[in-house]
Short mmCIF file of C-alpha atoms in Angstrom, two decimals:
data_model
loop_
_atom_site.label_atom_id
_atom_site.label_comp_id
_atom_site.label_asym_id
_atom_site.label_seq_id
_atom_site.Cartn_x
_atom_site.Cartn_y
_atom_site.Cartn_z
CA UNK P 1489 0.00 0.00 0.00
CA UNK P 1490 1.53 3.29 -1.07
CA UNK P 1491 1.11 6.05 1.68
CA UNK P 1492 2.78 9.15 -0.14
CA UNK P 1493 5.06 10.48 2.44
CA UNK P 1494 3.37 13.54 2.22
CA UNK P 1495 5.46 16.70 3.55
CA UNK P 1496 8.56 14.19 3.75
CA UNK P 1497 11.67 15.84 3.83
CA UNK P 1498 14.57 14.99 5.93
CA UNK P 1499 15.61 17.07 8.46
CA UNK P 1500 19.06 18.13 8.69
CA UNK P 1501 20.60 17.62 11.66
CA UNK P 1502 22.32 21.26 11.99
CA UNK P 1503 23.81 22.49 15.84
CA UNK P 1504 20.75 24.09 16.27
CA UNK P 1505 18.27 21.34 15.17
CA UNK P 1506 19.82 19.58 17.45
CA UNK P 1507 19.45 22.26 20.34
CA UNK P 1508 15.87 22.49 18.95
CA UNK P 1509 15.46 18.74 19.67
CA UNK P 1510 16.63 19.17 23.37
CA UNK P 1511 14.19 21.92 24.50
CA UNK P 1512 11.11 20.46 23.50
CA UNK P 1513 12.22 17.07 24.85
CA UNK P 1514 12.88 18.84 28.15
CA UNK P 1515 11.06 22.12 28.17
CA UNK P 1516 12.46 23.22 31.60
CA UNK P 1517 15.54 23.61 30.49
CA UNK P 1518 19.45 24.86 31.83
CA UNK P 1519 21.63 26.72 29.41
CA UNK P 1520 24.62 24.56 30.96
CA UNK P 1521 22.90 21.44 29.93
CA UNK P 1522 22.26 22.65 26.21
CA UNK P 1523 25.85 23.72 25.83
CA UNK P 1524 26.92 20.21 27.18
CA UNK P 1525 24.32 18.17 25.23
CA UNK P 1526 24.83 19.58 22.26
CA UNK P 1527 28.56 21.47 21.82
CA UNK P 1528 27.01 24.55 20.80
CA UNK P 1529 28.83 27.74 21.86
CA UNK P 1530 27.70 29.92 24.60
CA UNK P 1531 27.00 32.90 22.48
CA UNK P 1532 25.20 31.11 19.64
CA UNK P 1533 23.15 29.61 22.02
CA UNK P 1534 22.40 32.76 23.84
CA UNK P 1535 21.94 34.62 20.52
CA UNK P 1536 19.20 32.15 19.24
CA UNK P 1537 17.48 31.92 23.25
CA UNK P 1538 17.80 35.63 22.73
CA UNK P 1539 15.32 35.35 19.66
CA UNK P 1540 13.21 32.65 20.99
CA UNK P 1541 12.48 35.04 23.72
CA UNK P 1542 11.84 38.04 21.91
CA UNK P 1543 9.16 35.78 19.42
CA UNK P 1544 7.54 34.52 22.32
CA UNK P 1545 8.33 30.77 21.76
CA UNK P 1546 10.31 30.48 25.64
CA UNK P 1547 10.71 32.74 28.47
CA UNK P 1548 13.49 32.80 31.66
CA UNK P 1549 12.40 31.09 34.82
CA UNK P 1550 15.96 32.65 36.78
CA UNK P 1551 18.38 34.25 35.37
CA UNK P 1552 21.63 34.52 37.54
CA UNK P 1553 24.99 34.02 37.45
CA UNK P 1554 26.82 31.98 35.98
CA UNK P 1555 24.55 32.66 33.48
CA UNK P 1556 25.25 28.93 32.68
CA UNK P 1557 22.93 28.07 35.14
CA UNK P 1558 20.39 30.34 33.52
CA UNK P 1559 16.95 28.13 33.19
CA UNK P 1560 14.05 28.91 30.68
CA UNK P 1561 11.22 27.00 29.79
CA UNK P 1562 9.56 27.00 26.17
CA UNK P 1563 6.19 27.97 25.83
CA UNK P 1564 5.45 27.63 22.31
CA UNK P 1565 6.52 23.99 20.69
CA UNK P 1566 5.04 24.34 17.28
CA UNK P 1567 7.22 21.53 15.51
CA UNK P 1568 10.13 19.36 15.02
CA UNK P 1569 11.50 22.08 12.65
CA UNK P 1570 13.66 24.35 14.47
CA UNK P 1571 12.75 28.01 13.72
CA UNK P 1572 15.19 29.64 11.76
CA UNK P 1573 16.37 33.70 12.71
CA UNK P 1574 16.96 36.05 9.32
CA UNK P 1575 19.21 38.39 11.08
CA UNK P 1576 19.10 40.66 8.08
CA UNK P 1577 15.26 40.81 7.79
CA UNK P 1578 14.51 40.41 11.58
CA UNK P 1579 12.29 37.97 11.54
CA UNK P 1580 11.68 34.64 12.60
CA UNK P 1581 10.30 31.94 9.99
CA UNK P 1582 9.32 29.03 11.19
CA UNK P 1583 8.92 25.91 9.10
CA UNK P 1584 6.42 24.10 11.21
CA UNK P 1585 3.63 26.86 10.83
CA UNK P 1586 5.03 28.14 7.84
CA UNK P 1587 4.86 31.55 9.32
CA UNK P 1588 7.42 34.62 9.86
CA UNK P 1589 7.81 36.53 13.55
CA UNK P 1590 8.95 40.05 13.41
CA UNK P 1591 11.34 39.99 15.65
CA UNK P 1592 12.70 43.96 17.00
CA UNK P 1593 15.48 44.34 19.32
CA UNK P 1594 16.16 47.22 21.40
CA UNK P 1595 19.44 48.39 20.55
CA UNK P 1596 21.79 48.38 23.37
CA UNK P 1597 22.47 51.90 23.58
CA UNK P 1598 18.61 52.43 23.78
CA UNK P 1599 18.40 49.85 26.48
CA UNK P 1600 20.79 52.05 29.01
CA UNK P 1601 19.14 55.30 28.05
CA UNK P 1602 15.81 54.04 29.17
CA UNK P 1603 17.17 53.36 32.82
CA UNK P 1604 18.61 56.72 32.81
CA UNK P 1605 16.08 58.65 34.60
CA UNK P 1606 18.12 60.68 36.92
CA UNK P 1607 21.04 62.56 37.65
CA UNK P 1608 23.89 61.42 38.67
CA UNK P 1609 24.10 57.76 38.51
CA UNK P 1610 25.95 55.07 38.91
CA UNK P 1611 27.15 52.62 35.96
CA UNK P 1612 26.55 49.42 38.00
CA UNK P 1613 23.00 50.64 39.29
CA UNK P 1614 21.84 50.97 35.22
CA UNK P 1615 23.90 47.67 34.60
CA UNK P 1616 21.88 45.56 37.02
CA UNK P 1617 18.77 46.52 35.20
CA UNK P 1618 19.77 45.95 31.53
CA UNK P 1619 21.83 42.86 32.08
CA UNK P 1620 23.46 43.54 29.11
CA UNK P 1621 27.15 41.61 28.57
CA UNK P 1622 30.58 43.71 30.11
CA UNK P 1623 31.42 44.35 26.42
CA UNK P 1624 28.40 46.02 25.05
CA UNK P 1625 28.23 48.21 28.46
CA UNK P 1626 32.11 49.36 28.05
CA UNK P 1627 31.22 49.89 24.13
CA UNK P 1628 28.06 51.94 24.90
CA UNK P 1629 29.30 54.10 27.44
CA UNK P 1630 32.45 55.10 25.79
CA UNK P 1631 29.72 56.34 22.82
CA UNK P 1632 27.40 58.04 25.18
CA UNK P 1633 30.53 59.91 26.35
CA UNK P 1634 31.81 60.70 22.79
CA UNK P 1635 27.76 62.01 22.41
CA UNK P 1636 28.37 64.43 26.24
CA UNK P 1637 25.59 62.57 27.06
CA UNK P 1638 27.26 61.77 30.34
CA UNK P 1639 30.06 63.00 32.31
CA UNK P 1640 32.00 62.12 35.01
CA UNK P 1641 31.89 64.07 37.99
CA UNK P 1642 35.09 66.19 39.24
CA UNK P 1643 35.77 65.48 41.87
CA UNK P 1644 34.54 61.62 41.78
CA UNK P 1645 31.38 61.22 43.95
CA UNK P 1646 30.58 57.50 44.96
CA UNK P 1647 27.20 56.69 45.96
CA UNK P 1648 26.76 54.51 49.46
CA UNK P 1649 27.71 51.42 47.35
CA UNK P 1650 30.81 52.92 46.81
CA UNK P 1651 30.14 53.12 42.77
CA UNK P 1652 31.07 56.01 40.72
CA UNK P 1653 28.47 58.52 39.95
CA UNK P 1654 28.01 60.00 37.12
CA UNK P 1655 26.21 63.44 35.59
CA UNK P 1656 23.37 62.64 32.83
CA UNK P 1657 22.43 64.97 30.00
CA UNK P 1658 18.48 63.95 30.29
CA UNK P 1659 17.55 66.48 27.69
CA UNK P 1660 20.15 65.46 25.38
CA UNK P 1661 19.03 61.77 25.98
CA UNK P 1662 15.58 62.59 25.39
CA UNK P 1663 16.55 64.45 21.87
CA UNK P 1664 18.84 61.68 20.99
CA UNK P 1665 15.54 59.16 21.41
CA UNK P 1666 13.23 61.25 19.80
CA UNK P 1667 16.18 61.39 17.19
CA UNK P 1668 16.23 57.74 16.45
CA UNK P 1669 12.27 57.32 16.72
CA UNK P 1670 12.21 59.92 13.62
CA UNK P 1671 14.95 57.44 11.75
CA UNK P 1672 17.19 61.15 12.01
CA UNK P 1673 19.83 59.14 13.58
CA UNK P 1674 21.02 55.43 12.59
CA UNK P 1675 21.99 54.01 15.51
CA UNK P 1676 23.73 51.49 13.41
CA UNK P 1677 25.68 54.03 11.48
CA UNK P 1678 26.89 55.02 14.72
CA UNK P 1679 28.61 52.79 15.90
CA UNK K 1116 32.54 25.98 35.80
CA UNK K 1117 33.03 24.93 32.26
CA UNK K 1118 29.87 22.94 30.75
CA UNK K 1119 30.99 20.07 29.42
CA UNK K 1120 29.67 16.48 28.74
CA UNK K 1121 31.43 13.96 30.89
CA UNK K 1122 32.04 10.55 29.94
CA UNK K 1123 31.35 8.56 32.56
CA UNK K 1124 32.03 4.70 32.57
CA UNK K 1125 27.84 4.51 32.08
CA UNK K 1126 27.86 6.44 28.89
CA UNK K 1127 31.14 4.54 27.97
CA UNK K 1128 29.21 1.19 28.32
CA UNK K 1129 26.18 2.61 26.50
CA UNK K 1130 27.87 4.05 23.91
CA UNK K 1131 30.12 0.94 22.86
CA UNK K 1132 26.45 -0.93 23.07
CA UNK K 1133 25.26 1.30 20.20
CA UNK K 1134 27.50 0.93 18.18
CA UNK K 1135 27.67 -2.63 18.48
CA UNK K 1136 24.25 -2.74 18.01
CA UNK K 1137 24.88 -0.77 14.67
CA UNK K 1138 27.29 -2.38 13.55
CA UNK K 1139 25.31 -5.81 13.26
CA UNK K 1140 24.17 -7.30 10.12
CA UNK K 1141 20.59 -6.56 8.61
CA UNK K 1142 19.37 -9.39 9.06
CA UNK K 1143 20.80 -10.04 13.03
CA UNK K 1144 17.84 -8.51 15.99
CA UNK K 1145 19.47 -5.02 17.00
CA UNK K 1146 17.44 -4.31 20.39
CA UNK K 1147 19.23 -3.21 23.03
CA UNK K 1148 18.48 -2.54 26.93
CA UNK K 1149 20.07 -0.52 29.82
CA UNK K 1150 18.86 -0.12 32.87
CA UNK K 1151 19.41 0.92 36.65
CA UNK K 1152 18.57 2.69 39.85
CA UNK K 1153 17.41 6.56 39.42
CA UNK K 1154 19.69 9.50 39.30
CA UNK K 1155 23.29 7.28 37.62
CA UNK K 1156 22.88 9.79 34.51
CA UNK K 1157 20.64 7.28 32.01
CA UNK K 1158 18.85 10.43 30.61
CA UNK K 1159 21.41 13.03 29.95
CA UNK K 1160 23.32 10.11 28.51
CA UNK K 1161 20.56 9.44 26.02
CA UNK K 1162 20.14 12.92 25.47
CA UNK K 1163 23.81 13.18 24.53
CA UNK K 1164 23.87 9.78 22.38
CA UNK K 1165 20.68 11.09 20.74
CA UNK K 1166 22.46 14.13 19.84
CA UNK K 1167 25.70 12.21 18.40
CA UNK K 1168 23.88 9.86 16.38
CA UNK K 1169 20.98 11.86 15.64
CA UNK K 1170 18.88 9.30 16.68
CA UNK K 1171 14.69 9.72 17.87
CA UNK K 1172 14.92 10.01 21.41
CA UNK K 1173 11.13 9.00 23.08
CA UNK K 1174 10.73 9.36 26.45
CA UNK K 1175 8.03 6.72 27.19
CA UNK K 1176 4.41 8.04 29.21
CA UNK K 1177 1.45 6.13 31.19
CA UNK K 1178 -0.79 8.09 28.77
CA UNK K 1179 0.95 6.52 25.69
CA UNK K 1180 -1.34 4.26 22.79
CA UNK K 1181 -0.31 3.11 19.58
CA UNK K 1182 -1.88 6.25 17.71
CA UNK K 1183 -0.83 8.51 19.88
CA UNK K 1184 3.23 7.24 19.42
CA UNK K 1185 2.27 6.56 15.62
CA UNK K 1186 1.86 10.60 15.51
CA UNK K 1187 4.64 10.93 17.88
CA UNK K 1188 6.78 8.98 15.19
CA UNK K 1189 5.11 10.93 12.22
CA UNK K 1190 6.35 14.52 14.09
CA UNK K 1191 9.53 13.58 14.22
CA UNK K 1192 10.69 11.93 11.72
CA UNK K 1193 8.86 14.59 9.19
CA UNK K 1194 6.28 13.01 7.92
CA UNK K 1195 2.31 13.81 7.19
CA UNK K 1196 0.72 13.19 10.36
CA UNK K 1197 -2.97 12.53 9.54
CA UNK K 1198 -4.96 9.70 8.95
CA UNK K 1199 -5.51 6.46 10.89
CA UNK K 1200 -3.27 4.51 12.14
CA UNK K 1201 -2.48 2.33 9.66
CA UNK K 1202 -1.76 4.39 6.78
CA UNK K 1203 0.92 6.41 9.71
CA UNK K 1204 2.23 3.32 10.16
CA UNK K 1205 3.26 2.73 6.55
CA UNK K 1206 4.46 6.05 6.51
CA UNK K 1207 6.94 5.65 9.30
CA UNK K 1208 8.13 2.17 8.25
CA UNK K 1209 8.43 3.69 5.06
CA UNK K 1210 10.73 6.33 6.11
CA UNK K 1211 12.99 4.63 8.59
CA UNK K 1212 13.39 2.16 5.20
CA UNK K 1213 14.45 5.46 3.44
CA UNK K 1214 16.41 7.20 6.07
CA UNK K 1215 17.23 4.66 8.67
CA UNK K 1216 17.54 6.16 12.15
CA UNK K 1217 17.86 4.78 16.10
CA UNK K 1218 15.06 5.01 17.85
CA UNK K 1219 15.48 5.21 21.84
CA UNK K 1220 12.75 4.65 24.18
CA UNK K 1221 13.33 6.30 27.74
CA UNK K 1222 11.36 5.37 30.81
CA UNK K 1223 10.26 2.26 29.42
CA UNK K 1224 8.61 0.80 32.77
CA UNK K 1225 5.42 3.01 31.76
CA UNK K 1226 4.86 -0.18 29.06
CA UNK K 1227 5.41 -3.02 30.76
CA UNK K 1228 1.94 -3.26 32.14
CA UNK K 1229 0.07 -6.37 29.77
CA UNK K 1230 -2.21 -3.05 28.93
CA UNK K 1231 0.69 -1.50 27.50
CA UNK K 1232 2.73 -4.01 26.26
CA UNK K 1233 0.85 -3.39 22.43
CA UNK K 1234 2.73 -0.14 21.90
CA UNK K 1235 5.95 -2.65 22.69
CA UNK K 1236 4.95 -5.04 19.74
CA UNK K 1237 4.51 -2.36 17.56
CA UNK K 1238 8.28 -1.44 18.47
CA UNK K 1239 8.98 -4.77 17.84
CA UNK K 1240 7.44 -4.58 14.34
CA UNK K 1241 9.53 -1.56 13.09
CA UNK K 1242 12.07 -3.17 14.07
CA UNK K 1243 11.68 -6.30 12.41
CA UNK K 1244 10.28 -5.13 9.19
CA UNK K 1245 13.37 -2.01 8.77
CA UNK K 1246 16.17 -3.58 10.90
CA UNK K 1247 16.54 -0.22 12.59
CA UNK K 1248 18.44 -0.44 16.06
CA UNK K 1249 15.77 -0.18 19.14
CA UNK K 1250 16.89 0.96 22.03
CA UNK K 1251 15.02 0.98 25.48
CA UNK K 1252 16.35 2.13 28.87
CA UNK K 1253 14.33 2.11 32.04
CA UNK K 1254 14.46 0.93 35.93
CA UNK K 1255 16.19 -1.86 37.78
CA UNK K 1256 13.24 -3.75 37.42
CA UNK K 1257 12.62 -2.89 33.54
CA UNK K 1258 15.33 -6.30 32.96
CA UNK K 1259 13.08 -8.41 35.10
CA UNK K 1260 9.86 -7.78 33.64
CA UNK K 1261 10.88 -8.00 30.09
CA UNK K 1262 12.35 -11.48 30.47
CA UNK K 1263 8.77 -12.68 30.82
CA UNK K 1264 8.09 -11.59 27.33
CA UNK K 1265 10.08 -13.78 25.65
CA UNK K 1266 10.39 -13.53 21.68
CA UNK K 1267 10.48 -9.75 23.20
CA UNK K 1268 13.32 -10.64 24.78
CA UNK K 1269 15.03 -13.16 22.47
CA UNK K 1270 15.86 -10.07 20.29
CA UNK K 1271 17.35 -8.06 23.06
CA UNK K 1272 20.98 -8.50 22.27
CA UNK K 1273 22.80 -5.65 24.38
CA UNK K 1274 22.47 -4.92 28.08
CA UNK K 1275 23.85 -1.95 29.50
CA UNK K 1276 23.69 -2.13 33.34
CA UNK K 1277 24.13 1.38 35.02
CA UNK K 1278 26.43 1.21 38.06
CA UNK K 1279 26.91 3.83 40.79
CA UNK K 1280 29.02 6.96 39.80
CA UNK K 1281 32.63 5.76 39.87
CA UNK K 1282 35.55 8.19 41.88
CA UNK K 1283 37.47 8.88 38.40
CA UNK K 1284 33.96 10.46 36.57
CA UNK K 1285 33.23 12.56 39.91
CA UNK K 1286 37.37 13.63 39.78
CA UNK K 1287 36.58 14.33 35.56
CA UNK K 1288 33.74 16.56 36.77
CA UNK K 1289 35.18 18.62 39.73
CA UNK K 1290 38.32 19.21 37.05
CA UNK K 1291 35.34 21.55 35.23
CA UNK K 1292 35.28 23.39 38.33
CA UNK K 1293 36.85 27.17 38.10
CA UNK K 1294 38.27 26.30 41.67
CA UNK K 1295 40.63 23.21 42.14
CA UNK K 1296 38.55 20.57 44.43
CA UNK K 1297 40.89 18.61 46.75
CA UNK K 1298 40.86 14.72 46.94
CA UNK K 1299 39.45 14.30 50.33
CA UNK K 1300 36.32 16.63 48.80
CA UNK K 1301 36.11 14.31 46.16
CA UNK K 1302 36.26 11.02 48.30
CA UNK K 1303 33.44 12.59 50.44
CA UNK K 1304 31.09 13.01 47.33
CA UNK K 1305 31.86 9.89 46.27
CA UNK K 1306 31.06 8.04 49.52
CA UNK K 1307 27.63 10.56 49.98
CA UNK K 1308 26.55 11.78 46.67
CA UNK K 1309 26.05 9.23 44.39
CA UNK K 1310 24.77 11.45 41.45
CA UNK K 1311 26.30 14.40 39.27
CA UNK K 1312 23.28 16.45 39.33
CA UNK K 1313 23.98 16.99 43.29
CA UNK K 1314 27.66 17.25 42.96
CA UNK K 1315 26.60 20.22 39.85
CA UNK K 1316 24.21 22.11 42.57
CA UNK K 1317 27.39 22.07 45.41
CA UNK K 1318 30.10 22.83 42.81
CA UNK K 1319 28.18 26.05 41.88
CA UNK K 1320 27.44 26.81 45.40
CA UNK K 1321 30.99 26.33 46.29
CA UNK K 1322 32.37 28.59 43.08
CA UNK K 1323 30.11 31.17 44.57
CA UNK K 1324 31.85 31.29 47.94
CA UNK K 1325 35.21 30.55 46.66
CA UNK K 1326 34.70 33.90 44.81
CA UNK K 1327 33.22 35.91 47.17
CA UNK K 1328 36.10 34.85 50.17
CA UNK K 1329 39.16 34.69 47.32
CA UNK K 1330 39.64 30.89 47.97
CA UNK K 1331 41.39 28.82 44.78
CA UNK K 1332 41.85 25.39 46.55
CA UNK K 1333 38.96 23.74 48.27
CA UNK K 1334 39.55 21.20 51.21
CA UNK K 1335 37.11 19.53 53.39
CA UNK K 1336 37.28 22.48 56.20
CA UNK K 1337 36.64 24.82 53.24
CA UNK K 1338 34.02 22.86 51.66
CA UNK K 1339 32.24 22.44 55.56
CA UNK K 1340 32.63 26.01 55.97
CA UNK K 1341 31.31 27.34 52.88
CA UNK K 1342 28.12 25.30 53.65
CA UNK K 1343 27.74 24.32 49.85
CA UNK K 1344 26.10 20.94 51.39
CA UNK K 1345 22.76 22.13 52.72
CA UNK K 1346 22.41 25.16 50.33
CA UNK K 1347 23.14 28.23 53.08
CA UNK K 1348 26.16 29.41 54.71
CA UNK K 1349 26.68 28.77 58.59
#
């Protein structure tokens, strides 16, 4: 008796099938145990949970450090097909539904302006909210001081934490987002 | 702590199994079995072997039927997963023919009540008619009860007994460890913690107070002190 295998197409086993494969066998999952599972790198891993996240499809249970031991559970299993992430187009297409997700992220730099809501403040106090990685913080900060968006104080002033406070331009900040809202500044082309 | 995949003497064992098992003729039965007491590692090592060998990994329910695991097979191997039961089951013979692939059943206990023991046969039939290795993993017990079944069992051709963590895996773990665990630490897991997952949950506690306190090297009166045991600091 001939079935036609309709829809049959093999699926290629790619690093990120495979990681696929592991979170909807165990949707409670540990980013440790992915990484160790499968051999995929921590920031490709974190780059597609990243997505995942921001197209609904899992969400963090703790996040903490080491962020190793971050867990997340997925909410949305539509498929054995593992959603693929056009980084040019932003969006999410996923074979099982046939479908695209737009998926927008909040640049960086837009991320750290949002927590600046006073003057003066310290780095770490903006840095616990964002929980953006040491890199992107160093790269964004150096840029915001390039912009005079913030300055250091002279003399240093620490707050009771003992961090370094800073001065915030919150007018300039609030031009610079109404700025990039208009598309009059590429935030891309700026850095 | 790094995260890496340890091979333990377990996944050693299983791992040799499978590929014995693959390496078999056609025509020879390719079923194999492992089983043991809870927490020795059986399912991250499946996880891990299913990853390697890209192989359908199943992890076996109470609420399982034939149709329902018919579907289950359908999903992941790719293939159209309507109609009845029949016609699914020509589809996923007819694909493992195609693209032959492992199949792994986890918790397998959850069939071998008699009411269950038709989803069993119909692993059995795949098996037989695409000479596809089977492999099922489940509870001390799951050895004992299968033996009844006999032309089950007749095909079973690899057993894969999971032992107690040995000293040398634990010692391969802690070396993952950002801090260097001393021997007497690692004798003292070994006599009271006989699984990883445990050992993971006091490593990271430890790494924790190792960093806060500037500690490298932990010995016993560090590891008592830091209270990494019971979760809390004394």
């Amino acid at each position: 008796m001939a079935t036609g295998n309709k829809n049959s197409t093999i699926i290629p086993q790619t690093l990120r099938q495979k990681v696929w494969n592991y979170i909807r066998r165990n949707r409670n999952f540990v980013i440790g145990n992915v990484m160790a599972i499968t051999g995929i790198k921590y920031g490709n891993l974190r780059d597609m949970l990243k997505t995942y996240e921001l197209a609904g499809y899992i969400e963090a249970i703790s996040k903490s450090k080491p962020l190793t031991s971050n867990r997340y559970t997925l909410i949305k299993c539509t498929g054995v097909r593992v959603p693929i992430h056009d980084k040019r187009k932003e969006l999410l297409y996923d074979p099982n539904l046939d479908i695209e997700v737009e998926i927008k992220r909040t640049p960086s730099i837009l991320k750290i302006l949002s927590f600046m809501d006073k003057s003066p403040i310290s780095k770490e106090e903006i840095n616990k909210s964002t929980m953006l990685a040491h890199a992107t913080n160093v790269k964004c900060y150096a840029k915001l001081k390039e912009l005079n968006m913030i300055t250091r104080i002279s003399p240093i002033q620490k707050n009771s934490n003992g961090h370094v406070l800073f001065n915030v331009d919150l007018t300039e900040i609030e031009e610079f987002k109404k700025k990039v809202a208009n598309r009059e500044i590429d935030i891309k082309a700026i850095f | 702590m790094r995260e890496e995949f340890i091979v333990t003497k377990n996944y050693s064992q299983l791992y040799e199994a499978i590929q014995s098992l693959k390496n078999l003729p056609r025509t020879a039965p390719k079923m194999g079995l492992g089983y043991g007491h809870f927490g020795l590692g059986k399912t991250f090592a499946l996880e891990k072997l299913a990853a390697q060998e890209n192989a359908i990994l199943l992890r076996a329910a109470q609420t399982w039927s034939k149709t329902s695991v018919l579907t289950e097979l359908c999903e992941e191997l790719g293939v159209d997963t309507t109609g009845h039961s029949p016609v699914k089951y020509r589809r996923v013979l007819e694909s493992l023919i195609a693209g032959p692939k492992i199949i792994i059943v986890d918790e397998i206990d959850a069939l071998l009540r008699s009411t269950k023991f038709e989803v069993l046969e119909m692993f059995r039939d795949f098996h037989d008619e695409t000479g596809i290795v089977l492999f099922f993993t489940g509870m001390e017990e799951a050895n004992r009860k299968l033996k009844k079944h006999k032309h089950f069992y007749s095909r079973i051709v690899e057993f894969v007994e999971f032992h107690i963590i040995h000293k040398i895996d634990i010692e391969a773990f802690c070396s993952l460890s950002d801090v260097h665990i001393e021997n007497e630490v690692i004798d003292y897991f070994h006599k009271k913690f006989p699984n990883l997952r445990q050992i993971k949950v006091m490593l990271l506690r430890l790494e924790r107070y190792c960093e806060t306190n500037d500690i490298d090297i932990v010995d016993m009166k560090t590891f008592k002190m830091s209270g990494a045991e019971y979760g809390d600091r004394k």
